[in-house]
mmCIF file of C-alpha atoms and ligand atoms in Angstrom:
data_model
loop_
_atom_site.group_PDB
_atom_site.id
_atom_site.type_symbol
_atom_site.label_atom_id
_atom_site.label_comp_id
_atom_site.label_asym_id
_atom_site.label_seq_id
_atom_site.Cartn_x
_atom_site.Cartn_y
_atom_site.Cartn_z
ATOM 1 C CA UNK A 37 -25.264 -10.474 1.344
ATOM 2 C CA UNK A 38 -27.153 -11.354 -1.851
ATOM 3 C CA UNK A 39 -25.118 -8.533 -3.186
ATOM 4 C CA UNK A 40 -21.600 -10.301 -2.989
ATOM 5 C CA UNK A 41 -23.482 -12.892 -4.910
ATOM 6 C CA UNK A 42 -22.451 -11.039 -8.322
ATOM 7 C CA UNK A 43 -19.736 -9.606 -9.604
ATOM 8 C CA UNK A 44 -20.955 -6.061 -9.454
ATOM 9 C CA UNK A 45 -21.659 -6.514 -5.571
ATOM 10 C CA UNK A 46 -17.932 -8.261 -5.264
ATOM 11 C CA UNK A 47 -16.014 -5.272 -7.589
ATOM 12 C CA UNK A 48 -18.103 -2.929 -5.232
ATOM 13 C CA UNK A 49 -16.515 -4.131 -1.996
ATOM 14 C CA UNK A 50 -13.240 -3.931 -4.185
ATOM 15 C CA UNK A 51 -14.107 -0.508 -5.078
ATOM 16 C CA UNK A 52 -14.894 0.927 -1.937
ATOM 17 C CA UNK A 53 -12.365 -0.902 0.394
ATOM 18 C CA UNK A 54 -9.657 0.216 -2.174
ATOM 19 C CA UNK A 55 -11.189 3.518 -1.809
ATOM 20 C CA UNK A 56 -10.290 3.207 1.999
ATOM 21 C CA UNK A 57 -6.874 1.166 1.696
ATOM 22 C CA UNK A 58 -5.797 4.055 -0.304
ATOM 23 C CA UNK A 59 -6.952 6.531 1.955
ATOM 24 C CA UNK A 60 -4.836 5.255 4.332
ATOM 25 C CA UNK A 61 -1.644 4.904 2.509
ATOM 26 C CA UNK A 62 -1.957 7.983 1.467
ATOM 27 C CA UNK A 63 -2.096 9.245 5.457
ATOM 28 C CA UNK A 64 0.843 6.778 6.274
ATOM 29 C CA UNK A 65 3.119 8.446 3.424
ATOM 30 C CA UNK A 66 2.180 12.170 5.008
ATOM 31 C CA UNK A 67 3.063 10.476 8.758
ATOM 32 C CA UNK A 68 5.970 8.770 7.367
ATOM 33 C CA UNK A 69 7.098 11.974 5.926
ATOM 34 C CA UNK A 70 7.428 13.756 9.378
ATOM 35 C CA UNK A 71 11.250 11.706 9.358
ATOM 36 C CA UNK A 72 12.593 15.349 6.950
ATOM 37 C CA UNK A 73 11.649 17.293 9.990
ATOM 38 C CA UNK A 74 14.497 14.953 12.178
ATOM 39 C CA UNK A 75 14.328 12.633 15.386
ATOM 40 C CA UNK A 76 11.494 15.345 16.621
ATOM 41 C CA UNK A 77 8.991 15.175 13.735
ATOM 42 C CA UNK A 78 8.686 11.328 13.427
ATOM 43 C CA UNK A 79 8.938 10.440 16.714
ATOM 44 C CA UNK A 80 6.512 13.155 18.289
ATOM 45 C CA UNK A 81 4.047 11.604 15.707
ATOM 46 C CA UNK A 82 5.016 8.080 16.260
ATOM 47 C CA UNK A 83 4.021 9.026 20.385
ATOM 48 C CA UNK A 84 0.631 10.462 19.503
ATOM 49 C CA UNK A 85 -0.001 8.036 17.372
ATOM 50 C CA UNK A 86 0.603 5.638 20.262
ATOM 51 C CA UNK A 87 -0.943 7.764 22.958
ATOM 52 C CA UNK A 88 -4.423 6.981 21.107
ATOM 53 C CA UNK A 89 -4.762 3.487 23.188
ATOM 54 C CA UNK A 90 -7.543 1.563 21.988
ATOM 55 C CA UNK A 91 -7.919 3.217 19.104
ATOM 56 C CA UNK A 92 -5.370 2.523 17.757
ATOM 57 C CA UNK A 93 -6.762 -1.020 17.835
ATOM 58 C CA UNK A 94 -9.347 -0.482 16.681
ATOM 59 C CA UNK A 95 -7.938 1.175 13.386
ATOM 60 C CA UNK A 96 -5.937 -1.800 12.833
ATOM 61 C CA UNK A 97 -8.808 -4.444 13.154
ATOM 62 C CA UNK A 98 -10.725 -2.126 10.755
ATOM 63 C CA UNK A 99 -7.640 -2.150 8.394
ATOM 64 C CA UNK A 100 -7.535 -5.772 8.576
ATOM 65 C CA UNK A 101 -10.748 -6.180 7.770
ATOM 66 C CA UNK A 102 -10.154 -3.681 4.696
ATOM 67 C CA UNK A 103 -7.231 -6.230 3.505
ATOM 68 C CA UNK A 104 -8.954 -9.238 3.916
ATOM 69 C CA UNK A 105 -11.603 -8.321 2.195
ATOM 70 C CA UNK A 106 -9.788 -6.794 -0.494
ATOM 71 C CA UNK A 107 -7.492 -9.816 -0.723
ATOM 72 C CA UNK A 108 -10.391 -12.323 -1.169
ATOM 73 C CA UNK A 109 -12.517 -10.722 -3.758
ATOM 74 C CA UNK A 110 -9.742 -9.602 -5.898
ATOM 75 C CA UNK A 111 -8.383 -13.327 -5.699
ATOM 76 C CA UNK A 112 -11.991 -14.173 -6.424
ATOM 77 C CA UNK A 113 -12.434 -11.543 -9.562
ATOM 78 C CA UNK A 114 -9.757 -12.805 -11.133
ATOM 79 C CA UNK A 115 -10.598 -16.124 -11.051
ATOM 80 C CA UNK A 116 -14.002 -15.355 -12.574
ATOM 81 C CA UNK A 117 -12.410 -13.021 -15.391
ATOM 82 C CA UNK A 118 -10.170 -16.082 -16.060
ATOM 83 C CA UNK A 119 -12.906 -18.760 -16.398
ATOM 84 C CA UNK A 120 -15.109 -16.389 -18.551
ATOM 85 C CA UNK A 121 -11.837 -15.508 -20.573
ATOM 86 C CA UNK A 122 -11.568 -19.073 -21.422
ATOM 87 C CA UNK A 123 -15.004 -18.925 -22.973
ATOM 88 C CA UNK A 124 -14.696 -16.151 -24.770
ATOM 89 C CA UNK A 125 -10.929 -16.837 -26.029
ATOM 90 C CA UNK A 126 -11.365 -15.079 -29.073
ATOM 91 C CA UNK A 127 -11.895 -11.664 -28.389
ATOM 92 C CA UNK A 128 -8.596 -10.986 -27.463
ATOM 93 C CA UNK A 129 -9.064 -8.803 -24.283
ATOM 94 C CA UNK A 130 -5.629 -7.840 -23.377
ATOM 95 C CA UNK A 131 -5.318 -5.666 -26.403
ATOM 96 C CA UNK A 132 -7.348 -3.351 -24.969
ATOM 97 C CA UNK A 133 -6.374 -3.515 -21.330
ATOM 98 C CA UNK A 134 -2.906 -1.714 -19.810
ATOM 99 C CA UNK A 135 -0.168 -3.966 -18.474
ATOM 100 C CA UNK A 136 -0.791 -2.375 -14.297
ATOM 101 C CA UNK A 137 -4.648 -3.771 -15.037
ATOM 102 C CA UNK A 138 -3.665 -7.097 -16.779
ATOM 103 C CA UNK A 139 -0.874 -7.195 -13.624
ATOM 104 C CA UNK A 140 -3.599 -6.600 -10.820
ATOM 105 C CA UNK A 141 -3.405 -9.825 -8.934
ATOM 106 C CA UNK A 142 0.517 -10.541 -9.403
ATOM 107 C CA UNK A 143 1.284 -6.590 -8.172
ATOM 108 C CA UNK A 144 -1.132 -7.556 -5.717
ATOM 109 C CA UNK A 145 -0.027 -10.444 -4.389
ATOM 110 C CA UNK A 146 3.046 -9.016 -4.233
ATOM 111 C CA UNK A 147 1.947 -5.709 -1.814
ATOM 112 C CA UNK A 148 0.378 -8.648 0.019
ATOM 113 C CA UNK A 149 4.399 -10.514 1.095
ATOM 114 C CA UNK A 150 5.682 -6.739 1.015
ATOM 115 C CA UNK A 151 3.553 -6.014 3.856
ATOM 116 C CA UNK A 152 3.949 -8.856 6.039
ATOM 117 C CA UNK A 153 7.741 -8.329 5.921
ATOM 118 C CA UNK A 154 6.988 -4.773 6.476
ATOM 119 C CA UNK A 155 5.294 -5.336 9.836
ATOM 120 C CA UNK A 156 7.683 -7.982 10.927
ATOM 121 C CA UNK A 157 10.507 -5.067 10.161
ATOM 122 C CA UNK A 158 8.658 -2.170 11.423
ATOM 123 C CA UNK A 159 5.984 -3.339 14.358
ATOM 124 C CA UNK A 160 7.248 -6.265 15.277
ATOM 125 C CA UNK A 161 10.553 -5.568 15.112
ATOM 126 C CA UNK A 162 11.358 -9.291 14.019
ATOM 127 C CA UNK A 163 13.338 -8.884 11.047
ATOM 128 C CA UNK A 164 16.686 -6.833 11.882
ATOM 129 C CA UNK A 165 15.782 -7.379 15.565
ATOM 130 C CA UNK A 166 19.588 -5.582 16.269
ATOM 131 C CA UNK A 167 18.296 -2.318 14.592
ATOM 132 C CA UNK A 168 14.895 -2.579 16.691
ATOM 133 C CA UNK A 169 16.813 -3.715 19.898
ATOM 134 C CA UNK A 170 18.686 0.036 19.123
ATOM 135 C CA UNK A 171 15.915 1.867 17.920
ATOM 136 C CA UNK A 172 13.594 0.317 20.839
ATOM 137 C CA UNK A 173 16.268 2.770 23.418
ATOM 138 C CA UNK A 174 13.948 5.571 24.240
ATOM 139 C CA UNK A 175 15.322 8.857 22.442
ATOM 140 C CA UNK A 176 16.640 12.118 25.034
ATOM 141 C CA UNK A 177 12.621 13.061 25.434
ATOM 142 C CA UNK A 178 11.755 9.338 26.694
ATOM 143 C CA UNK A 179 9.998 8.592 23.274
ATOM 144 C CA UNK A 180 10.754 5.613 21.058
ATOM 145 C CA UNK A 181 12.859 5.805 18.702
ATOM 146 C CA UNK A 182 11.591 5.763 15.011
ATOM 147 C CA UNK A 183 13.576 7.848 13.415
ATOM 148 C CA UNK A 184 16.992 5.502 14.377
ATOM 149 C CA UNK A 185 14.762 2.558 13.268
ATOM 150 C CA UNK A 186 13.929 4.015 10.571
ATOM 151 C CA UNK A 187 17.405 5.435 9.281
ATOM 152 C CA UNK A 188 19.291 2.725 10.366
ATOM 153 C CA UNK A 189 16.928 -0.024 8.519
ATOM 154 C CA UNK A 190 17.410 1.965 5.617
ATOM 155 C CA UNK A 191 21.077 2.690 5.300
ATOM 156 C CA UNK A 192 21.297 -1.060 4.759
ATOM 157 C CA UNK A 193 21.245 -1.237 0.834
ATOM 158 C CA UNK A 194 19.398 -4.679 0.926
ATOM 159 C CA UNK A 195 16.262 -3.345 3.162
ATOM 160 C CA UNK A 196 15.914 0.059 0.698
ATOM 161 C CA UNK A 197 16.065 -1.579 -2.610
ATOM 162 C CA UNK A 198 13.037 -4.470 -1.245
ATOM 163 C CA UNK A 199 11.431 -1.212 -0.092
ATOM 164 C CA UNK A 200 12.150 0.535 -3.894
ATOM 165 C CA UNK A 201 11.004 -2.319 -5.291
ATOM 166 C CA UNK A 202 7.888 -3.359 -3.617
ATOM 167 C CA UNK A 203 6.773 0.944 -3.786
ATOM 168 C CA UNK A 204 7.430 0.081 -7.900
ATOM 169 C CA UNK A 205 4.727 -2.787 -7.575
ATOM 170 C CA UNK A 206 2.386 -0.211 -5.671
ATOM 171 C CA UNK A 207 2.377 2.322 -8.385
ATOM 172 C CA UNK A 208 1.810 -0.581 -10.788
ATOM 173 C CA UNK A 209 -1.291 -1.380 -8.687
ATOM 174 C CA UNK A 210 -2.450 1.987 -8.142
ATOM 175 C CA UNK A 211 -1.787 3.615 -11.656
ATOM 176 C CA UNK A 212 -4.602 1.645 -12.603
ATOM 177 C CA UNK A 213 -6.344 0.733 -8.821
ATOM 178 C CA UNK A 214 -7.428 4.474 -8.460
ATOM 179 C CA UNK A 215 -9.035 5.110 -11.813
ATOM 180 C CA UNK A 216 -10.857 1.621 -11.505
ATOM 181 C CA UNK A 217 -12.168 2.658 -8.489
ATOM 182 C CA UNK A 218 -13.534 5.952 -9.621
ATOM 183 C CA UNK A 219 -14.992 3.728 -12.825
ATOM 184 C CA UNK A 220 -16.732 0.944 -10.379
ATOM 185 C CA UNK A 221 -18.218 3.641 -7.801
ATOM 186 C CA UNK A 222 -19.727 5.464 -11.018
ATOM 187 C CA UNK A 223 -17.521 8.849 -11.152
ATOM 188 C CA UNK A 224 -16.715 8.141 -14.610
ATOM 189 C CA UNK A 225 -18.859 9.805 -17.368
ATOM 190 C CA UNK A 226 -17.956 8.307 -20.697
ATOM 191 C CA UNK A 227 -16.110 11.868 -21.109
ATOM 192 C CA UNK A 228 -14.038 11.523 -17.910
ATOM 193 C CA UNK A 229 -12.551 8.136 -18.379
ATOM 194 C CA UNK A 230 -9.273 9.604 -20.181
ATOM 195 C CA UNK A 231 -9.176 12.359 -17.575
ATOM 196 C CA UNK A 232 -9.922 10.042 -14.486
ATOM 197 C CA UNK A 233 -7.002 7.536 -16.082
ATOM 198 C CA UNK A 234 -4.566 10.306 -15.936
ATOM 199 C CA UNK A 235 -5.754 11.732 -12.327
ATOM 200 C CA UNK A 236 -5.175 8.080 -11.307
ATOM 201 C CA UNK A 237 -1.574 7.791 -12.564
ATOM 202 C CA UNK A 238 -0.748 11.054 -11.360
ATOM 203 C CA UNK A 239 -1.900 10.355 -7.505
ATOM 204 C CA UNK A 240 0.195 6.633 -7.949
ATOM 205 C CA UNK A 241 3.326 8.589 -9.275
ATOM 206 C CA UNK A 242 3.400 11.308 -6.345
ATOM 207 C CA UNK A 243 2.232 8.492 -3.706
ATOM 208 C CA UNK A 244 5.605 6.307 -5.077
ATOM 209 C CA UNK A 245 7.953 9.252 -5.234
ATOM 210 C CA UNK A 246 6.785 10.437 -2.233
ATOM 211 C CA UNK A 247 7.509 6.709 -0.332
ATOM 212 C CA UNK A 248 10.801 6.367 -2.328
ATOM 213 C CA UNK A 249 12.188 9.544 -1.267
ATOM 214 C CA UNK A 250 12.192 8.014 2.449
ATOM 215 C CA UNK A 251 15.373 5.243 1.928
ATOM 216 C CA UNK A 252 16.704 6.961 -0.981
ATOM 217 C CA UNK A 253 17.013 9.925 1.066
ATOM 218 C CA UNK A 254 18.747 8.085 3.542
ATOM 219 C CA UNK A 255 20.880 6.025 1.365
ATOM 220 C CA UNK A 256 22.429 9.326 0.191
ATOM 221 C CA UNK A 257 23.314 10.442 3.608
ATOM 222 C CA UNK A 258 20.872 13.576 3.464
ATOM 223 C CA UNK A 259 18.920 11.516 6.512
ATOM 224 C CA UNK A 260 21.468 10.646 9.239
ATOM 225 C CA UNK A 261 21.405 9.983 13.000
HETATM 226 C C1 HEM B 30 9.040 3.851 2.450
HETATM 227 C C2 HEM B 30 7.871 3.310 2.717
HETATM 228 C C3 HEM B 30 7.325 3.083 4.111
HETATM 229 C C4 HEM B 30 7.841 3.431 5.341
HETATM 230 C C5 HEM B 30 9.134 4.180 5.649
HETATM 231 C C6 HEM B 30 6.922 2.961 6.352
HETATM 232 C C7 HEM B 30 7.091 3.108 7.723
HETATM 233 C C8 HEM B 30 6.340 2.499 8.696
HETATM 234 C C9 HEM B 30 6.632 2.501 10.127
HETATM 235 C C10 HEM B 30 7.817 3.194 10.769
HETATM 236 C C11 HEM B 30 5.663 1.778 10.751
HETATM 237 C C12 HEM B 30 5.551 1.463 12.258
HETATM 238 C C13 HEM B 30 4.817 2.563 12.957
HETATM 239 C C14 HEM B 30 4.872 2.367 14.456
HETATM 240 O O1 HEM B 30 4.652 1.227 14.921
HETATM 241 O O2 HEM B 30 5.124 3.357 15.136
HETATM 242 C C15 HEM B 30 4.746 1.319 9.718
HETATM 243 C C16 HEM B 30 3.611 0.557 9.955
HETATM 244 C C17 HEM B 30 2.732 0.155 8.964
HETATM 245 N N1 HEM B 30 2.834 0.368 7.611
HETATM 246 FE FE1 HEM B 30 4.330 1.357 6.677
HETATM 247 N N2 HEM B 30 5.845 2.364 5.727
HETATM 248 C C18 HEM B 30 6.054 2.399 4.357
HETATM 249 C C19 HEM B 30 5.206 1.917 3.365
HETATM 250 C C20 HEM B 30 3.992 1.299 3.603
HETATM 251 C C21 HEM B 30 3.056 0.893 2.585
HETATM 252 C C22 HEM B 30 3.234 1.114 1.090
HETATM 253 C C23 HEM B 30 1.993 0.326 3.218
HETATM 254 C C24 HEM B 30 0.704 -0.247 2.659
HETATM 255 C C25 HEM B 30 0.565 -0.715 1.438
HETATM 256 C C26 HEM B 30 2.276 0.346 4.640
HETATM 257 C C27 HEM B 30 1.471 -0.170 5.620
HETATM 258 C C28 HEM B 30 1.749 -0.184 6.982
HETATM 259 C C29 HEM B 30 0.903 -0.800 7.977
HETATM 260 C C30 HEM B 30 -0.419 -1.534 7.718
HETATM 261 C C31 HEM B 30 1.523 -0.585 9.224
HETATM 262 C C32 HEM B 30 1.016 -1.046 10.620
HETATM 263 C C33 HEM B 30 0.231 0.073 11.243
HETATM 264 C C34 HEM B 30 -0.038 -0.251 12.698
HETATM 265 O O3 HEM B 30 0.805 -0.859 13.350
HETATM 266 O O4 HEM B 30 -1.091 0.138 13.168
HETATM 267 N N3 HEM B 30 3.498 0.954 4.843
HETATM 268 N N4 HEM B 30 5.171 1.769 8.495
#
């Protein structure tokens, strides 16, 4: 506890919960990609998933906790960077700094309303509640349908471009999340830092083509029920 008392116990738990949140978005983009193989690949994996019960509750009170904890520190970071900047005014930080680190808390932030429209869309069905109403129709094997949810939602124009948009914010955040992360948990010699910057970029550019390809995909018609 004393730990989160300083900010090298507080970029820690940033470090290694990002480590995590990453992890996972990383798993949800290979799930998510299952939708190329048809109604059968996403909607097979959407019923395991689903078959898992209580775990599956468990995952998501553990990925709460990840976000919450994520969310407050980084809120709490920045604040501290902020009051010490005002001190030391004159050294004229930013010079040094890239625009996705200088943008951390606003691309944050912004992940932050992405995702609780995303789970109002996707989970709880709230948003678009006539696509979900469709999609909720068990497909010919009994299963629910994802992939109609999913291809539906994203032939509207309006739904894919907030998508687009909020997966530009996320390789903001991670072009320069990841290599921080590797920096903080002490994987950076002073010789690996360019190297580790690029290896960073690279994984944010292939994790945001990768999401993008989903409702672009299906905004061309490739994807189609
Ligand atoms: C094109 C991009 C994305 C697509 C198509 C997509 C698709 C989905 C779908 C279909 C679900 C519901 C799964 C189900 O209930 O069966 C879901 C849930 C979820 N997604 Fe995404 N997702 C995308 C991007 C993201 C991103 C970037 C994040 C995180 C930053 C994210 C975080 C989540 C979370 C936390 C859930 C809830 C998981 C749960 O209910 O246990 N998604 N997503």
């Amino acid at each position: 506890m004393q730990m989160l008392q300083n900010s090298v116990g507080r970029k820690l738990v940033m470090a290694v919960t990002g480590l995590f949140l990453f992890l996972f978005v990383v798993v949800h983009l290979l799930g998510n990609s299952s939708v190329f193989m048809g109604a059968d690949g996403i909607n097979s994996y959407a019923e395991h998933l689903h078959a898992l019960g209580p775990v599956v509750w468990i995952f998501r009170l553990v990925l709460l906790g990840l976000f919450a904890l994520h969310i407050f520190f980084g809120i709490q970071l920045t604040l501290e960077n902020r009051a010490a900047r005002e001190i030391e005014y004159n050294e004229k930080k930013n010079l040094r700094t890239s625009f996705g680190a200088r943008t951390m808390i606003y691309t944050g932030l912004i992940i932050l309303a992405f995702l609780l429209y995303h789970l109002l869309h996707f989970t709880m069905h709230v948003t678009n509640p006539e696509i979900s109403v469709g999609a909720l129709a068990p497909d010919a094997l009994g299963r629910a349908d994802v992939f109609t949810m999913m291809v539906l939602s994203f032939q509207k124009f309006f739904i894919s471009l907030v998508y687009v948009g909020a997966m530009v914010t996320l390789l903001l955040h991670l072009s320069h999340g990841v290599q921080s992360l590797f920096q903080t948990l002490g994987w950076l010699g002073a010789n690996s830092l360019p190297v580790m910057e690029k290896v960073g970029r690279a994984a944010a550019v292939v994790i945001f083509a990768g999401f993008i390809s989903i409702p672009v995909s299906i905004l061309l018609g490739l994807i189609n029920v």
